[in-house]
Amino acid sequence: MKIIKFLVFTLVLLAGLGYAAFYFGTNMASEKIMNDVSTELQNSGEIEQIKTTIENDPELRAFIEEAETADTSKLPFTTKEEATRVLIKKVGISELNDIRVQVQEGNASKEEIMENIQGKLSEEEVLALKVLAYKELYGK
């Protein structure tokens, strides 16, 4: 009987430690990714280029402006860190990195990327990403 109690206790302890490592690991990864991306965009001046691209593309502008009228109280996340955590969980770090590389090399169209992301996220999560992008770009 003592052996069974010991095994159950050990399994519960290991499961708890595994969950904590996963939760805090994705938290740390999401914070690092967001800090790196934000710093890179601000230092390189790409934010202005992104704004110009969005303003010149009616489809992208409509996509982002949908966030302006969204009800933020019903969104599944409201911070960049939470969004990054969701993206890491649902899309995966390696696939996000692949998307980043494809975009930098000009090998991916916006339609392919949107289909890929929208296929893995719920409508509410996509809307929450739009809201965050809108706030980040326009400071509202």
mmCIF file of C-alpha atoms in Angstrom:
data_model
loop_
_atom_site.group_PDB
_atom_site.id
_atom_site.type_symbol
_atom_site.label_atom_id
_atom_site.label_comp_id
_atom_site.label_asym_id
_atom_site.label_seq_id
_atom_site.Cartn_x
_atom_site.Cartn_y
_atom_site.Cartn_z
ATOM 1 C CA MET A 1 0.000 0.000 0.000
ATOM 2 C CA LYS A 2 2.856 2.383 0.784
ATOM 3 C CA ILE A 3 4.367 1.710 -2.622
ATOM 4 C CA ILE A 4 1.122 2.646 -4.370
ATOM 5 C CA LYS A 5 0.846 5.872 -2.339
ATOM 6 C CA PHE A 6 4.459 6.693 -3.156
ATOM 7 C CA LEU A 7 3.916 6.037 -6.883
ATOM 8 C CA VAL A 8 0.715 8.094 -7.001
ATOM 9 C CA PHE A 9 2.372 10.940 -5.111
ATOM 10 C CA THR A 10 5.390 10.812 -7.449
ATOM 11 C CA LEU A 11 3.204 10.795 -10.559
ATOM 12 C CA VAL A 12 1.116 13.724 -9.329
ATOM 13 C CA LEU A 13 4.262 15.644 -8.430
ATOM 14 C CA LEU A 14 5.858 14.966 -11.827
ATOM 15 C CA ALA A 15 2.651 15.925 -13.636
ATOM 16 C CA GLY A 16 2.486 19.191 -11.690
ATOM 17 C CA LEU A 17 6.121 19.972 -12.419
ATOM 18 C CA GLY A 18 5.621 19.159 -16.099
ATOM 19 C CA TYR A 19 2.610 21.449 -16.335
ATOM 20 C CA ALA A 20 4.433 24.251 -14.527
ATOM 21 C CA ALA A 21 7.448 23.892 -16.822
ATOM 22 C CA PHE A 22 5.185 23.989 -19.894
ATOM 23 C CA TYR A 23 3.192 26.986 -18.652
ATOM 24 C CA PHE A 24 6.160 29.048 -17.521
ATOM 25 C CA GLY A 25 8.224 27.933 -20.516
ATOM 26 C CA THR A 26 5.635 29.193 -22.989
ATOM 27 C CA ASN A 27 5.291 32.372 -20.929
ATOM 28 C CA MET A 28 9.013 33.036 -21.066
ATOM 29 C CA ALA A 29 9.202 32.150 -24.766
ATOM 30 C CA SER A 30 6.267 34.402 -25.625
ATOM 31 C CA GLU A 31 7.704 37.337 -23.689
ATOM 32 C CA LYS A 32 11.117 36.907 -25.322
ATOM 33 C CA ILE A 33 9.613 36.654 -28.805
ATOM 34 C CA MET A 34 7.437 39.740 -28.309
ATOM 35 C CA ASN A 35 10.319 41.768 -26.900
ATOM 36 C CA ASP A 36 12.612 40.749 -29.763
ATOM 37 C CA VAL A 37 10.033 41.464 -32.469
ATOM 38 C CA SER A 38 8.937 44.781 -30.946
ATOM 39 C CA THR A 39 12.516 45.964 -30.526
ATOM 40 C CA GLU A 40 13.463 44.889 -34.039
ATOM 41 C CA LEU A 41 10.462 46.636 -35.592
ATOM 42 C CA GLN A 42 11.000 49.844 -33.650
ATOM 43 C CA ASN A 43 14.739 50.004 -34.282
ATOM 44 C CA SER A 44 14.503 49.267 -37.981
ATOM 45 C CA GLY A 45 11.656 51.686 -38.678
ATOM 46 C CA GLU A 46 9.571 48.894 -40.175
ATOM 47 C CA ILE A 47 6.487 49.963 -38.207
ATOM 48 C CA GLU A 48 6.027 52.930 -40.531
ATOM 49 C CA GLN A 49 6.562 50.713 -43.577
ATOM 50 C CA ILE A 50 3.948 48.269 -42.255
ATOM 51 C CA LYS A 51 1.483 51.121 -41.651
ATOM 52 C CA THR A 52 2.036 52.385 -45.193
ATOM 53 C CA THR A 53 1.556 48.907 -46.641
ATOM 54 C CA ILE A 54 -1.694 48.448 -44.728
ATOM 55 C CA GLU A 55 -3.009 51.875 -45.687
ATOM 56 C CA ASN A 56 -2.228 51.240 -49.379
ATOM 57 C CA ASP A 57 -3.853 47.793 -49.472
ATOM 58 C CA PRO A 58 -7.668 47.983 -49.156
ATOM 59 C CA GLU A 59 -7.941 44.314 -48.192
ATOM 60 C CA LEU A 60 -5.415 44.622 -45.348
ATOM 61 C CA ARG A 61 -6.910 47.932 -44.244
ATOM 62 C CA ALA A 62 -10.390 46.369 -44.035
ATOM 63 C CA PHE A 63 -8.943 43.378 -42.192
ATOM 64 C CA ILE A 64 -7.295 45.535 -39.529
ATOM 65 C CA GLU A 65 -10.086 48.120 -39.271
ATOM 66 C CA GLU A 66 -12.543 45.396 -38.319
ATOM 67 C CA ALA A 67 -10.747 45.487 -34.979
ATOM 68 C CA GLU A 68 -11.733 49.101 -34.386
ATOM 69 C CA THR A 69 -15.363 48.178 -33.732
ATOM 70 C CA ALA A 70 -14.734 44.870 -31.935
ATOM 71 C CA ASP A 71 -16.113 44.256 -28.448
ATOM 72 C CA THR A 72 -12.897 43.734 -26.488
ATOM 73 C CA SER A 73 -14.694 42.352 -23.427
ATOM 74 C CA LYS A 74 -15.451 39.098 -25.280
ATOM 75 C CA LEU A 75 -11.956 38.456 -26.647
ATOM 76 C CA PRO A 76 -10.025 35.373 -25.494
ATOM 77 C CA PHE A 77 -6.873 37.459 -24.896
ATOM 78 C CA THR A 78 -5.984 41.134 -24.692
ATOM 79 C CA THR A 79 -2.197 41.306 -24.364
ATOM 80 C CA LYS A 80 0.635 40.565 -26.761
ATOM 81 C CA GLU A 81 2.047 38.004 -24.358
ATOM 82 C CA GLU A 82 -1.239 36.089 -24.178
ATOM 83 C CA ALA A 83 -1.539 36.234 -27.966
ATOM 84 C CA THR A 84 1.974 34.907 -28.394
ATOM 85 C CA ARG A 85 1.238 32.073 -25.962
ATOM 86 C CA VAL A 86 -1.873 31.107 -27.948
ATOM 87 C CA LEU A 87 0.028 31.249 -31.235
ATOM 88 C CA ILE A 88 2.837 29.105 -29.832
ATOM 89 C CA LYS A 89 0.353 26.535 -28.544
ATOM 90 C CA LYS A 90 -1.864 26.379 -31.624
ATOM 91 C CA VAL A 91 0.550 27.091 -34.485
ATOM 92 C CA GLY A 92 3.916 26.164 -33.008
ATOM 93 C CA ILE A 93 7.239 27.965 -32.784
ATOM 94 C CA SER A 94 8.785 26.191 -35.756
ATOM 95 C CA GLU A 95 5.840 26.977 -38.041
ATOM 96 C CA LEU A 96 5.777 30.608 -36.894
ATOM 97 C CA ASN A 97 9.479 30.823 -37.659
ATOM 98 C CA ASP A 98 8.890 29.239 -41.091
ATOM 99 C CA ILE A 99 6.214 31.854 -41.809
ATOM 100 C CA ARG A 100 8.590 34.629 -40.742
ATOM 101 C CA VAL A 101 11.324 33.319 -43.046
ATOM 102 C CA GLN A 102 8.907 32.947 -45.978
ATOM 103 C CA VAL A 103 7.668 36.510 -45.514
ATOM 104 C CA GLN A 104 11.197 37.914 -45.295
ATOM 105 C CA GLU A 105 12.198 36.066 -48.452
ATOM 106 C CA GLY A 106 8.973 37.017 -50.237
ATOM 107 C CA ASN A 107 7.987 33.376 -50.792
ATOM 108 C CA ALA A 108 4.552 33.528 -49.155
ATOM 109 C CA SER A 109 1.454 35.447 -50.128
ATOM 110 C CA LYS A 110 -0.732 37.118 -47.534
ATOM 111 C CA GLU A 111 -3.598 34.817 -48.562
ATOM 112 C CA GLU A 112 -1.558 31.678 -47.798
ATOM 113 C CA ILE A 113 -0.502 33.020 -44.425
ATOM 114 C CA MET A 114 -4.039 34.117 -43.502
ATOM 115 C CA GLU A 115 -5.537 30.759 -44.507
ATOM 116 C CA ASN A 116 -2.900 28.920 -42.507
ATOM 117 C CA ILE A 117 -3.386 31.009 -39.361
ATOM 118 C CA GLN A 118 -7.176 31.204 -39.615
ATOM 119 C CA GLY A 119 -7.338 27.437 -40.044
ATOM 120 C CA LYS A 120 -5.679 26.922 -36.674
ATOM 121 C CA LEU A 121 -7.332 29.677 -34.652
ATOM 122 C CA SER A 122 -10.951 30.359 -33.779
ATOM 123 C CA GLU A 123 -12.747 33.423 -35.139
ATOM 124 C CA GLU A 124 -12.527 35.067 -31.713
ATOM 125 C CA GLU A 125 -8.782 34.486 -31.536
ATOM 126 C CA VAL A 126 -8.282 35.960 -35.023
ATOM 127 C CA LEU A 127 -10.360 38.984 -34.002
ATOM 128 C CA ALA A 128 -8.274 39.379 -30.839
ATOM 129 C CA LEU A 129 -5.120 39.352 -33.003
ATOM 130 C CA LYS A 130 -6.659 42.028 -35.225
ATOM 131 C CA VAL A 131 -7.429 44.166 -32.174
ATOM 132 C CA LEU A 132 -3.868 43.818 -30.892
ATOM 133 C CA ALA A 133 -2.412 44.643 -34.315
ATOM 134 C CA TYR A 134 -4.672 47.695 -34.574
ATOM 135 C CA LYS A 135 -3.684 48.917 -31.108
ATOM 136 C CA GLU A 136 -0.001 48.296 -31.795
ATOM 137 C CA LEU A 137 -0.008 50.081 -35.144
ATOM 138 C CA TYR A 138 -2.234 53.002 -34.304
ATOM 139 C CA GLY A 139 -1.689 53.300 -30.559
ATOM 140 C CA LYS A 140 -5.395 53.237 -29.738
#
